[in-house]
Amino acid sequence: MSAATTSVPADARPLGRPLTANRLPKWAPAAVAAGSIALGCGIGAVGGLESKLQWGLISAILFVVISYVLSAQVEGRRQAKDRLATSVVWVAFILAVIPLLALTFYTVQQGAKVVDGNFLSHSMRGVRASGPGGGIYHALIGTLQQVLLASLMAAPIGLLTAVYLVEYGRGKLAKAVTFFVDVMTGVPSIVAGLFILSVWNLALGFNYSGFSGSLALAILMLPVVVRSTEEMLKLVPNELREASYALGVPKWKTILRIVIPTAIGGITTGVMLAVARITGETAPVMLLVFGADYINNNPFDGPQQSLPMYIWMQYSQVNNQYGYARAWGAALVLIAFVMGLNLIARGIARWRSPKAGH
Amino acid sequence: MAKRIDVSGLSAYYGSTKAIEDISMAIEPRSVTAFIGPSGCGKSTFLRTLNRMHEVIPGARVEGKVLLDDENLYGTSVDPVAVRRSVGMVFQRPNPFPTMSIYDNVIAGLKLSGVRKKSVLDDKVEKSLQGANLWNEVKDRLNKPGAGLSGGQQQRLCIARAIAVEPQVLLMDEPCSALDPISTLAIEDLIGELKTQFTIVIVTHNMQQAARVSDRTAFFNLAGVGQPGKLIELDDTQRIFSNPSVQATEDYISGRFG
């Protein structure tokens, strides 16, 4: 007899274990959650804890501990570990969602007070900073123009760079490009702003303008577009490229007509997310766009305004309730704008992605 | 349309690794030539050298000559894109273009090389799909995505796509290995019909399939791990399967090794 056969004891009966075991009822986790919250609040109230955050944390810890102990008693240790992992995941999820919901809720609550037709269609020209009225029209126009210009610069360059890296790039040049894209990803936005300020405005002598802001925004957007497009192009199966080559289609046409259309959903999503990212950038805009109270429809000449900078300017006036209100209104519009972009991106991704219809 | 292929002294490399060594053979027009042999012996690599698809892989290169009716595919001024237009290929896994409808898949090769006329394209779609025995199954849903078809239908769609550009030679790299027996039968019948127009070369792991569809069979083998693959013998299929001249071929076919 070999070692392999003797290592199994003669009396081992692997199928002798029962297949049924005690299980907690389906409603148990919900009941435990309700119980722990009640208990947590009770402890908080009795102990005189001021912060509701502490109440919540106590409840969360109680939930994790009670589910584990209860399950260990009724169901056994393996099931209890499973429950432990599940409840930790739930607690972590709720902790992550709370700030997000709170932020959205608070912005909507504060912003909805001021956002109306007048707010969206008027600038701050002739409006007393400490008084009511005024609006964000000039900032909205500025943001739209600056982001559009930045996207027009960064999206094609980024797309072509990604195509180069995935389809053509070999050897040292490709490695260098990848390295510098990585470095660019880490450039702080204020540094991008300073760079454009010193090169474009100071060395080359151009005036403050929306366009110089969008140059800095394009620098910030570029690496994001390259990275996301690169990942999407890598996902296109090589078989499709080979199928196209085997039909006698040249490489550039294969890329243009087969590879990019297959990945277009993901590419669009990536570009839209990059747009959403730069829409909220404040630092380079502060350095380069300068902030104007009036409407300036020409992004190539003179100071403009943008939403993030408007928020900062309104909120930086100490003890000015009208300024604070306008800041929240602009924040609401900004969030809505970014969310709208994300929704559009998702829509395009779903619409354009390859489907397996029948 | 069908052309003859003469290969002489052909070796193929992946970087510094030699995958196949010194292969010479003649492939007859309007016939089916099957390549058999154990995995890793270079059948697919050799097949891909016949339409210059081998060099698509980074670092891959080829030495030797492949004559397509007296024209060397590896000559100095030969455009690989033009080569692939006259030597088509069907792959192991069906790979219809996911963004395109059935109709667009069939004419992808034509459209991407500049044919625009609707009547020509319509005609081509019908003829190619009929040629691939798929017309009756898909004629009512030509605008549906190609990826929605079954595996066997997708493979026949890929064959239709390959024959739509009117190549002289059709290379098939294990075209049935991902298909069930019924779809396999459909493809095998199709190969029998296509050989009246094309020179067909098929790589297969299924020896019954080689015996069923091919006129001539080539057996490839490799001396050992890390050694390049070589052509052991090429002969009429009947002879290879009844009375091969090399012992190794008989051992492989009768399942005594590999």
Coordinates of C-alpha atoms in Angstrom, one line a residue:
Chain A
M1 CA 0.0 0.0 0.0
S2 CA 1.3 3.4 -0.9
A3 CA 1.5 6.4 1.4
A4 CA -1.4 8.1 -0.4
T5 CA -3.9 5.3 0.4
T6 CA -2.8 4.7 4.0
S7 CA -3.1 8.4 4.9
V8 CA -6.9 8.1 4.7
P9 CA -8.2 6.4 7.9
A10 CA -10.1 3.2 7.3
D11 CA -13.1 4.4 9.3
A12 CA -13.4 7.8 7.6
R13 CA -16.9 8.4 6.4
P14 CA -16.8 11.7 4.5
L15 CA -20.5 11.5 3.6
G16 CA -21.5 10.6 7.1
R17 CA -21.9 14.2 8.1
P18 CA -25.5 15.5 8.3
L19 CA -26.5 17.8 5.4
T20 CA -28.9 19.8 7.5
A21 CA -28.0 22.1 10.3
N22 CA -29.6 24.8 12.5
R23 CA -30.1 28.0 10.6
L24 CA -31.1 31.4 11.8
P25 CA -34.4 32.6 10.2
K26 CA -34.2 34.9 7.2
W27 CA -35.3 37.9 9.2
A28 CA -32.6 37.5 11.8
P29 CA -30.1 40.0 10.4
A30 CA -32.8 42.7 10.1
A31 CA -34.0 41.9 13.7
V32 CA -30.4 42.0 15.0
A33 CA -29.8 45.3 13.2
A34 CA -33.0 46.9 14.6
G35 CA -32.1 45.5 18.1
S36 CA -28.5 46.9 17.9
I37 CA -29.7 50.3 16.8
A38 CA -32.2 50.5 19.7
L39 CA -29.6 49.3 22.1
G40 CA -27.0 51.7 20.7
C41 CA -29.4 54.6 21.0
G42 CA -30.3 53.5 24.5
I43 CA -26.7 53.3 25.6
G44 CA -26.1 56.7 24.0
A45 CA -29.1 58.3 25.7
V46 CA -28.4 56.8 29.1
G47 CA -24.7 57.4 29.0
G48 CA -25.3 61.0 28.0
L49 CA -23.2 60.8 24.8
E50 CA -23.6 64.1 22.9
S51 CA -22.5 63.0 19.4
K52 CA -24.9 61.0 17.3
L53 CA -21.9 59.6 15.5
Q54 CA -21.0 57.8 18.7
W55 CA -24.5 56.3 18.9
G56 CA -24.2 55.1 15.4
L57 CA -20.7 53.5 16.0
I58 CA -21.9 51.8 19.1
S59 CA -24.9 50.4 17.2
A60 CA -22.6 49.2 14.4
I61 CA -20.2 47.4 16.7
L62 CA -23.2 45.9 18.6
F63 CA -24.6 44.7 15.3
V64 CA -21.4 43.0 14.3
V65 CA -20.8 41.4 17.7
I66 CA -24.4 40.2 18.3
S67 CA -24.7 38.6 14.8
Y68 CA -21.5 36.8 15.3
V69 CA -22.3 35.5 18.8
L70 CA -25.8 34.6 18.0
S71 CA -24.8 32.8 14.8
A72 CA -21.9 31.0 16.7
Q73 CA -24.4 29.7 19.2
V74 CA -27.1 28.6 16.8
E75 CA -25.4 27.8 13.5
G76 CA -21.8 26.9 14.4
R77 CA -18.4 28.6 13.9
R78 CA -18.2 28.4 10.1
Q79 CA -21.5 30.0 9.5
A80 CA -20.7 32.6 12.2
K81 CA -17.6 33.6 10.3
D82 CA -19.6 34.0 7.2
R83 CA -22.1 36.2 9.1
L84 CA -19.2 38.2 10.5
A85 CA -17.9 39.0 7.1
T86 CA -21.3 39.8 5.8
S87 CA -22.1 42.2 8.6
V88 CA -18.7 43.9 8.4
V89 CA -19.3 44.5 4.7
W90 CA -22.8 45.9 5.4
V91 CA -21.4 48.3 8.1
A92 CA -18.6 49.4 5.9
F93 CA -21.1 50.0 3.1
I94 CA -23.3 52.1 5.2
L95 CA -20.4 54.1 6.6
A96 CA -19.3 54.8 3.0
V97 CA -22.7 55.9 1.9
I98 CA -23.6 58.2 4.8
P99 CA -21.2 61.0 3.8
L100 CA -22.3 60.8 0.2
L101 CA -26.0 61.0 1.0
A102 CA -25.4 63.7 3.6
L103 CA -23.5 65.8 1.1
T104 CA -26.1 65.5 -1.6
F105 CA -28.9 66.1 0.8
Y106 CA -27.3 69.2 2.4
T107 CA -26.3 70.7 -0.9
V108 CA -29.8 70.2 -2.3
Q109 CA -31.4 71.6 0.9
Q110 CA -29.1 74.7 0.9
G111 CA -28.9 75.2 -2.8
A112 CA -32.6 74.8 -3.6
K113 CA -33.3 78.1 -1.7
V114 CA -31.5 80.2 -4.2
V115 CA -31.5 78.3 -7.5
D116 CA -34.3 79.8 -9.8
G117 CA -34.5 81.3 -13.2
N118 CA -33.1 84.6 -12.1
F119 CA -30.1 82.9 -10.4
L120 CA -29.3 80.9 -13.6
S121 CA -29.7 83.8 -16.0
H122 CA -27.9 86.7 -14.2
S123 CA -24.3 87.5 -13.4
M124 CA -23.0 89.3 -10.4
R125 CA -22.6 92.6 -12.2
G126 CA -23.8 95.5 -10.1
V127 CA -24.8 93.2 -7.3
R128 CA -23.6 94.2 -3.9
A129 CA -21.5 91.3 -2.6
S130 CA -23.1 91.6 0.9
G131 CA -26.6 91.9 -0.5
P132 CA -29.1 89.5 -2.1
G133 CA -29.7 88.8 -5.8
G134 CA -27.2 88.1 -8.5
G135 CA -26.6 84.8 -10.1
I136 CA -24.2 82.3 -11.7
Y137 CA -24.8 82.8 -15.5
H138 CA -21.3 84.2 -16.0
A139 CA -19.7 81.3 -14.1
L140 CA -21.8 78.7 -15.9
I141 CA -20.8 80.1 -19.3
G142 CA -17.2 80.2 -18.1
T143 CA -17.2 76.7 -16.9
L144 CA -18.9 75.4 -20.0
Q145 CA -16.4 77.2 -22.3
Q146 CA -13.3 76.3 -20.4
V147 CA -14.2 72.6 -20.0
L148 CA -15.2 72.4 -23.6
L149 CA -11.9 73.9 -24.8
A150 CA -9.9 71.7 -22.4
S151 CA -11.8 68.6 -23.7
L152 CA -11.2 69.6 -27.3
M153 CA -7.5 69.7 -26.6
A154 CA -7.1 66.8 -24.2
A155 CA -9.5 64.2 -25.7
P156 CA -8.0 63.8 -29.2
I157 CA -4.4 63.9 -27.9
G158 CA -5.3 61.5 -25.2
L159 CA -7.1 59.1 -27.5
L160 CA -4.3 59.2 -30.1
T161 CA -1.7 58.6 -27.3
A162 CA -3.6 55.6 -26.1
V163 CA -3.9 54.2 -29.6
Y164 CA -0.1 54.6 -30.0
L165 CA 0.6 52.9 -26.7
V166 CA -1.7 50.0 -27.3
E167 CA -1.4 49.4 -31.1
Y168 CA 2.0 50.7 -32.1
G169 CA 4.1 51.4 -29.0
R170 CA 7.2 49.2 -28.6
G171 CA 10.4 49.6 -26.8
K172 CA 11.8 52.7 -25.1
L173 CA 9.6 55.4 -26.5
A174 CA 6.4 53.6 -25.4
K175 CA 7.9 53.1 -21.9
A176 CA 8.9 56.7 -21.7
V177 CA 5.4 57.8 -22.7
T178 CA 3.8 55.5 -20.2
F179 CA 6.1 56.8 -17.5
F180 CA 5.4 60.5 -18.2
V181 CA 1.6 59.8 -18.3
D182 CA 2.0 58.2 -14.9
V183 CA 3.9 61.3 -13.7
M184 CA 1.3 63.6 -15.1
T185 CA -1.5 61.7 -13.3
G186 CA 0.2 62.8 -10.1
V187 CA 0.7 66.5 -10.9
P188 CA -1.2 68.6 -8.4
S189 CA -3.7 70.9 -10.0
I190 CA -2.1 74.0 -8.6
V191 CA 1.2 73.0 -10.1
A192 CA -0.4 72.7 -13.5
G193 CA -1.9 76.1 -13.0
L194 CA 1.5 77.6 -12.0
F195 CA 3.1 76.0 -15.0
I196 CA 0.7 77.6 -17.4
L197 CA 0.9 80.9 -15.5
S198 CA 4.6 81.1 -15.8
V199 CA 4.8 79.9 -19.5
W200 CA 1.7 81.2 -21.1
N201 CA 0.9 84.3 -19.1
L202 CA 4.3 85.5 -17.8
A203 CA 6.8 84.2 -20.3
L204 CA 4.7 84.5 -23.5
G205 CA 2.8 87.5 -22.2
F206 CA -0.8 86.5 -22.8
N207 CA -3.5 88.0 -20.6
Y208 CA -5.7 86.2 -18.1
S209 CA -8.4 84.3 -20.0
G210 CA -10.7 81.3 -19.9
F211 CA -8.4 79.8 -22.5
S212 CA -5.3 79.8 -20.3
G213 CA -7.4 78.2 -17.6
S214 CA -8.4 75.5 -20.0
L215 CA -4.8 74.9 -21.0
A216 CA -4.1 73.9 -17.3
L217 CA -7.3 71.8 -17.2
A218 CA -6.2 70.0 -20.4
I219 CA -3.0 69.1 -18.7
L220 CA -5.0 67.6 -15.8
M221 CA -7.4 65.8 -18.1
L222 CA -4.9 64.3 -20.5
P223 CA -3.4 61.5 -18.3
V224 CA -6.9 60.4 -17.2
V225 CA -8.1 60.1 -20.8
V226 CA -4.9 58.2 -21.8
R227 CA -5.2 55.8 -19.0
S228 CA -8.8 55.0 -19.4
T229 CA -8.7 54.8 -23.2
E230 CA -5.6 52.5 -22.9
E231 CA -7.4 50.1 -20.6
M232 CA -10.5 50.0 -22.9
L233 CA -8.4 49.4 -26.1
K234 CA -6.5 46.6 -24.3
L235 CA -9.9 44.9 -23.6
V236 CA -10.6 44.6 -27.3
P237 CA -9.8 40.9 -28.1
N238 CA -6.8 40.4 -30.3
E239 CA -8.9 37.9 -32.3
L240 CA -10.9 40.8 -33.8
R241 CA -7.7 42.6 -34.9
E242 CA -6.5 39.3 -36.5
A243 CA -9.8 38.7 -38.1
S244 CA -9.6 42.1 -39.7
Y245 CA -6.0 41.6 -40.9
A246 CA -6.9 38.3 -42.3
L247 CA -9.5 40.0 -44.5
G248 CA -6.8 42.1 -46.0
V249 CA -7.6 45.2 -44.1
P250 CA -4.7 47.5 -43.3
K251 CA -3.7 48.2 -39.7
W252 CA -4.8 51.8 -39.5
K253 CA -8.3 50.9 -40.9
T254 CA -8.5 48.0 -38.5
I255 CA -7.9 50.4 -35.6
L256 CA -10.3 53.0 -36.9
R257 CA -13.2 50.7 -38.0
I258 CA -12.9 47.7 -35.7
V259 CA -10.9 48.4 -32.5
I260 CA -12.1 51.9 -31.6
P261 CA -15.9 51.2 -32.4
T262 CA -15.7 48.0 -30.2
A263 CA -14.3 50.1 -27.3
I264 CA -16.2 53.3 -28.0
G265 CA -18.6 52.9 -25.0
G266 CA -15.8 52.6 -22.5
I267 CA -13.7 55.3 -24.2
T268 CA -16.6 57.7 -24.0
T269 CA -17.2 56.9 -20.3
G270 CA -13.5 57.5 -19.6
V271 CA -13.6 60.9 -21.4
M272 CA -16.8 62.0 -19.6
L273 CA -15.3 61.0 -16.2
A274 CA -12.2 63.1 -17.0
V275 CA -14.5 66.0 -18.0
A276 CA -16.4 65.6 -14.7
R277 CA -13.1 65.7 -12.9
I278 CA -11.8 68.9 -14.4
T279 CA -15.2 70.6 -14.1
G280 CA -14.6 70.8 -10.3
E281 CA -11.0 72.0 -10.4
T282 CA -10.6 75.3 -8.6
A283 CA -6.9 76.0 -8.1
P284 CA -5.7 76.5 -11.7
V285 CA -8.8 78.5 -12.5
M286 CA -8.0 80.8 -9.6
L287 CA -4.6 81.5 -11.0
L288 CA -5.4 81.8 -14.6
V289 CA -9.0 82.8 -15.2
F290 CA -8.9 85.5 -12.5
G291 CA -12.6 85.6 -11.8
A292 CA -14.9 88.3 -13.2
D293 CA -18.3 89.5 -11.9
Y294 CA -19.6 90.2 -15.3
I295 CA -20.5 88.0 -18.3
N296 CA -17.5 87.5 -20.7
N297 CA -18.5 85.3 -23.6
N298 CA -15.0 85.3 -25.1
P299 CA -12.9 82.7 -23.5
F300 CA -9.8 84.0 -25.3
D301 CA -9.7 87.4 -23.9
G302 CA -10.0 88.8 -20.4
P303 CA -11.0 87.4 -17.1
Q304 CA -13.9 84.9 -16.9
Q305 CA -15.6 83.1 -14.1
S306 CA -16.1 79.5 -13.3
L307 CA -18.4 77.6 -11.0
P308 CA -15.9 76.2 -8.5
M309 CA -14.2 79.6 -8.3
Y310 CA -17.5 81.4 -7.9
I311 CA -18.3 79.1 -5.0
W312 CA -14.9 79.9 -3.4
M313 CA -15.3 83.7 -3.9
Q314 CA -18.8 83.7 -2.5
Y315 CA -18.0 81.6 0.5
S316 CA -14.8 83.5 1.4
Q317 CA -16.7 86.6 2.4
V318 CA -16.9 86.2 6.1
N319 CA -20.4 86.3 7.7
N320 CA -22.3 87.0 4.5
Q321 CA -25.4 84.9 4.5
Y322 CA -26.3 86.0 0.9
G323 CA -22.8 85.0 -0.3
Y324 CA -23.1 81.6 1.5
A325 CA -26.5 81.0 -0.1
R326 CA -25.2 81.8 -3.6
A327 CA -22.2 79.5 -3.0
W328 CA -24.5 76.6 -2.1
G329 CA -26.7 77.4 -5.2
A330 CA -23.6 77.2 -7.4
A331 CA -22.5 74.0 -5.7
L332 CA -25.9 72.4 -6.5
V333 CA -25.6 73.4 -10.1
L334 CA -22.1 72.1 -10.3
I335 CA -23.1 68.7 -8.8
A336 CA -26.1 68.5 -11.1
F337 CA -23.8 69.3 -14.1
V338 CA -21.3 66.6 -13.2
M339 CA -24.0 64.1 -12.4
G340 CA -25.6 64.8 -15.7
L341 CA -22.3 64.2 -17.5
N342 CA -22.0 60.9 -15.7
L343 CA -25.5 59.8 -16.7
I344 CA -24.8 60.8 -20.3
A345 CA -21.6 58.7 -20.2
R346 CA -23.5 55.7 -18.9
G347 CA -26.1 56.1 -21.5
I348 CA -23.6 56.3 -24.3
A349 CA -21.7 53.3 -22.9
R350 CA -24.9 51.2 -22.8
W351 CA -26.1 52.4 -26.2
R352 CA -22.8 51.9 -28.0
S353 CA -21.5 48.8 -26.3
P354 CA -21.5 45.6 -28.5
K355 CA -24.7 43.7 -27.9
A356 CA -25.6 40.1 -28.3
G357 CA -29.2 40.6 -29.5
H358 CA -31.3 37.7 -30.9
Chain B
M1 CA -9.5 31.4 -58.7
A2 CA -7.7 28.7 -56.7
K3 CA -3.9 28.9 -56.7
R4 CA -1.2 26.5 -55.9
I5 CA 1.2 27.0 -53.0
D6 CA 4.8 25.9 -53.0
V7 CA 6.8 26.2 -49.7
S8 CA 10.5 25.7 -49.6
G9 CA 12.9 25.8 -46.7
L10 CA 10.6 27.7 -44.4
S11 CA 11.5 28.4 -40.8
A12 CA 9.5 30.6 -38.4
Y13 CA 10.6 32.2 -35.1
Y14 CA 9.1 33.8 -32.1
G15 CA 11.8 36.1 -30.9
S16 CA 14.8 33.8 -30.6
T17 CA 12.8 30.6 -30.4
K18 CA 12.5 28.6 -33.5
A19 CA 9.0 27.3 -33.8
I20 CA 9.2 25.4 -37.1
E21 CA 12.2 24.3 -39.1
D22 CA 12.9 23.9 -42.8
I23 CA 9.5 23.0 -44.1
S24 CA 9.0 22.3 -47.8
M25 CA 5.7 21.2 -49.3
A26 CA 3.4 21.7 -52.2
I27 CA -0.3 22.4 -51.7
E28 CA -2.5 21.5 -54.7
P29 CA -5.2 23.9 -55.9
R30 CA -8.9 23.0 -55.6
S31 CA -8.1 20.4 -52.9
V32 CA -8.2 20.1 -49.2
T33 CA -4.9 19.7 -47.4
A34 CA -5.1 18.8 -43.7
F35 CA -2.4 19.4 -41.1
I36 CA -2.3 17.0 -38.2
G37 CA 0.1 16.5 -35.3
P38 CA 0.5 16.9 -31.6
S39 CA -0.1 20.3 -29.8
G40 CA 2.8 22.7 -30.1
C41 CA 4.3 21.1 -33.2
G42 CA 3.9 24.3 -35.3
K43 CA 0.8 23.4 -37.4
S44 CA -0.9 26.7 -36.7
T45 CA 2.4 28.7 -36.9
F46 CA 3.0 27.2 -40.3
L47 CA -0.5 27.9 -41.4
R48 CA -0.1 31.6 -40.4
T49 CA 3.1 31.9 -42.4
L50 CA 1.0 31.2 -45.5
N51 CA -0.8 34.5 -45.4
R52 CA 1.8 36.5 -43.4
M53 CA -0.3 36.6 -40.3
H54 CA 2.7 35.1 -38.3
E55 CA 4.5 38.4 -38.4
V56 CA 1.6 40.2 -36.7
I57 CA 2.8 38.9 -33.4
P58 CA 5.6 41.1 -32.0
G59 CA 9.0 39.7 -32.5
A60 CA 7.9 37.0 -34.9
R61 CA 9.7 36.4 -38.2
V62 CA 10.0 34.0 -41.0
E63 CA 12.8 32.6 -43.2
G64 CA 12.3 30.8 -46.5
K65 CA 10.0 31.0 -49.5
V66 CA 6.2 30.7 -50.0
L67 CA 5.3 30.7 -53.7
L68 CA 1.7 31.5 -54.6
D69 CA 1.6 30.5 -58.2
D70 CA 5.2 31.5 -58.7
E71 CA 5.0 34.7 -56.7
N72 CA 7.0 34.8 -53.5
L73 CA 4.8 36.0 -50.6
Y74 CA 8.0 37.0 -48.8
G75 CA 9.5 38.9 -51.7
T76 CA 10.9 42.4 -51.0
S77 CA 8.1 44.5 -52.4
V78 CA 5.2 42.4 -51.4
D79 CA 2.5 44.1 -49.3
P80 CA 1.2 41.8 -46.5
V81 CA -2.2 43.4 -46.8
A82 CA -2.5 42.4 -50.4
V83 CA -1.3 38.8 -49.5
R84 CA -4.1 38.5 -46.9
R85 CA -6.6 39.6 -49.5
S86 CA -5.8 36.6 -51.7
V87 CA -5.2 34.1 -48.8
G88 CA -8.1 34.3 -46.4
M89 CA -8.3 32.8 -42.9
V90 CA -10.8 31.3 -40.6
F91 CA -9.9 31.1 -36.9
Q92 CA -10.3 28.5 -34.2
R93 CA -12.8 30.5 -32.2
P94 CA -15.6 32.2 -34.2
N95 CA -14.8 36.0 -34.1
P96 CA -17.5 38.0 -35.8
F97 CA -17.1 41.8 -35.3
P98 CA -19.3 42.5 -32.2
T99 CA -20.3 46.0 -33.3
M100 CA -21.6 44.9 -36.7
S101 CA -24.7 43.3 -37.9
I102 CA -24.7 40.0 -39.8
Y103 CA -24.9 41.9 -43.1
D104 CA -22.0 44.2 -42.1
N105 CA -19.9 41.3 -40.9
V106 CA -20.1 39.6 -44.3
I107 CA -19.1 42.6 -46.2
A108 CA -16.6 44.0 -43.7
G109 CA -13.6 43.0 -45.8
L110 CA -15.1 44.6 -48.9
K111 CA -16.3 47.7 -47.2
L112 CA -13.1 48.4 -45.4
S113 CA -11.3 48.1 -48.7
G114 CA -13.5 50.6 -50.4
V115 CA -16.4 48.9 -52.1
R116 CA -19.4 51.1 -51.5
K117 CA -22.1 50.2 -54.1
K118 CA -25.2 48.9 -52.4
S119 CA -26.3 46.5 -55.2
V120 CA -22.8 44.9 -55.3
L121 CA -22.8 44.5 -51.6
D122 CA -26.3 43.1 -51.4
D123 CA -25.4 40.6 -54.0
K124 CA -22.2 39.7 -52.3
V125 CA -23.9 39.1 -48.9
E126 CA -26.4 36.7 -50.4
K127 CA -23.8 34.8 -52.4
S128 CA -21.3 34.6 -49.6
L129 CA -23.9 33.5 -47.0
Q130 CA -25.3 30.9 -49.5
G131 CA -21.7 29.8 -50.0
A132 CA -21.3 29.3 -46.3
N133 CA -24.7 27.5 -46.0
L134 CA -26.0 30.2 -43.7
W135 CA -28.4 32.2 -46.0
N136 CA -31.6 30.3 -45.2
E137 CA -31.0 30.6 -41.4
V138 CA -30.3 34.4 -41.3
K139 CA -31.9 35.9 -44.4
D140 CA -34.7 37.4 -42.3
R141 CA -32.4 39.0 -39.7
L142 CA -29.5 40.4 -41.6
N143 CA -29.6 43.5 -39.5
K144 CA -29.3 41.7 -36.2
P145 CA -25.9 41.6 -34.4
G146 CA -23.6 38.8 -35.6
A147 CA -22.8 38.0 -32.0
G148 CA -26.4 36.8 -31.4
L149 CA -25.9 33.7 -33.6
S150 CA -25.1 30.3 -32.2
G151 CA -21.4 29.2 -32.2
G152 CA -21.8 27.1 -35.3
Q153 CA -23.6 29.8 -37.2
Q154 CA -21.0 32.4 -36.1
Q155 CA -18.3 30.2 -37.5
R156 CA -20.1 29.9 -40.8
L157 CA -20.6 33.7 -40.7
C158 CA -16.8 34.0 -40.4
I159 CA -16.4 31.7 -43.4
A160 CA -18.8 33.8 -45.3
R161 CA -16.9 36.9 -44.3
A162 CA -13.6 35.2 -45.5
I163 CA -15.0 34.1 -48.9
A164 CA -16.7 37.4 -49.5
V165 CA -13.3 39.0 -50.4
E166 CA -12.8 36.2 -53.0
P167 CA -9.5 34.9 -51.9
Q168 CA -7.6 32.2 -53.8
V169 CA -6.7 30.2 -50.8
L170 CA -8.7 29.6 -47.6
L171 CA -6.8 28.7 -44.4
M172 CA -8.7 27.2 -41.5
D173 CA -7.1 26.9 -38.1
E174 CA -9.1 24.2 -36.2
P175 CA -12.4 25.7 -37.4
C176 CA -14.5 23.1 -35.6
S177 CA -12.7 22.7 -32.3
A178 CA -15.2 25.0 -30.5
L179 CA -18.3 23.5 -32.2
D180 CA -20.7 20.6 -31.5
P181 CA -20.9 17.5 -33.8
I182 CA -23.8 18.9 -35.8
S183 CA -22.2 22.3 -36.5
T184 CA -19.0 20.4 -37.3
L185 CA -20.8 18.3 -39.9
A186 CA -22.3 21.5 -41.4
I187 CA -18.8 23.0 -41.7
E188 CA -17.3 19.8 -43.1
D189 CA -20.0 19.6 -45.8
L190 CA -19.2 23.2 -46.5
I191 CA -15.5 22.5 -46.9
G192 CA -16.4 19.8 -49.4
E193 CA -18.3 22.4 -51.5
L194 CA -15.8 25.1 -51.1
K195 CA -12.9 23.1 -52.4
T196 CA -14.3 23.3 -55.9
Q197 CA -13.5 27.0 -55.9
F198 CA -10.7 27.4 -53.4
T199 CA -7.5 25.9 -52.3
I200 CA -8.2 24.9 -48.7
V201 CA -5.7 24.2 -45.9
I202 CA -7.1 23.0 -42.6
V203 CA -5.4 22.4 -39.3
T204 CA -7.2 19.9 -37.1
H205 CA -6.7 17.8 -34.0
N206 CA -9.5 15.5 -35.0
M207 CA -8.1 12.7 -37.1
Q208 CA -11.4 11.4 -38.3
Q209 CA -12.1 14.9 -39.5
A210 CA -8.8 15.0 -41.4
A211 CA -9.7 11.6 -42.9
R212 CA -13.2 12.7 -43.9
V213 CA -12.6 16.1 -45.4
S214 CA -9.1 16.2 -46.8
D215 CA -7.5 14.9 -50.0
R216 CA -4.0 15.2 -48.7
T217 CA -2.7 15.1 -45.2
A218 CA 0.5 16.5 -43.7
F219 CA 1.8 15.1 -40.4
F220 CA 3.9 17.5 -38.2
N221 CA 5.9 16.5 -35.2
L222 CA 8.6 17.8 -32.9
A223 CA 11.7 15.9 -31.7
G224 CA 11.2 17.0 -28.1
V225 CA 10.3 19.8 -25.8
G226 CA 11.9 23.0 -26.9
Q227 CA 12.8 21.6 -30.3
P228 CA 11.3 23.2 -33.4
G229 CA 8.4 21.4 -35.2
K230 CA 9.0 19.6 -38.5
L231 CA 7.1 18.2 -41.4
I232 CA 7.3 14.4 -41.1
E233 CA 5.4 13.5 -44.2
L234 CA 2.8 14.7 -46.7
D235 CA 0.8 12.2 -48.8
D236 CA -2.6 11.3 -50.0
T237 CA -5.0 11.2 -47.0
Q238 CA -5.8 7.5 -47.8
R239 CA -2.2 6.5 -47.8
I240 CA -1.4 8.4 -44.6
F241 CA -4.3 6.7 -42.7
S242 CA -3.8 3.2 -44.2
N243 CA -0.2 2.8 -44.9
P244 CA 2.0 5.8 -43.9
S245 CA 5.7 5.6 -44.9
V246 CA 7.0 6.9 -41.6
Q247 CA 6.7 4.9 -38.4
A248 CA 6.0 8.0 -36.3
T249 CA 3.0 8.9 -38.4
E250 CA 1.5 5.5 -37.9
D251 CA 2.2 5.7 -34.1
Y252 CA 0.4 9.0 -33.9
I253 CA -2.6 8.0 -36.0
S254 CA -3.1 4.8 -34.2
G255 CA -2.9 6.7 -30.9
R256 CA 0.2 4.9 -29.7
F257 CA 1.8 8.1 -28.4
G258 CA 1.0 11.8 -28.1

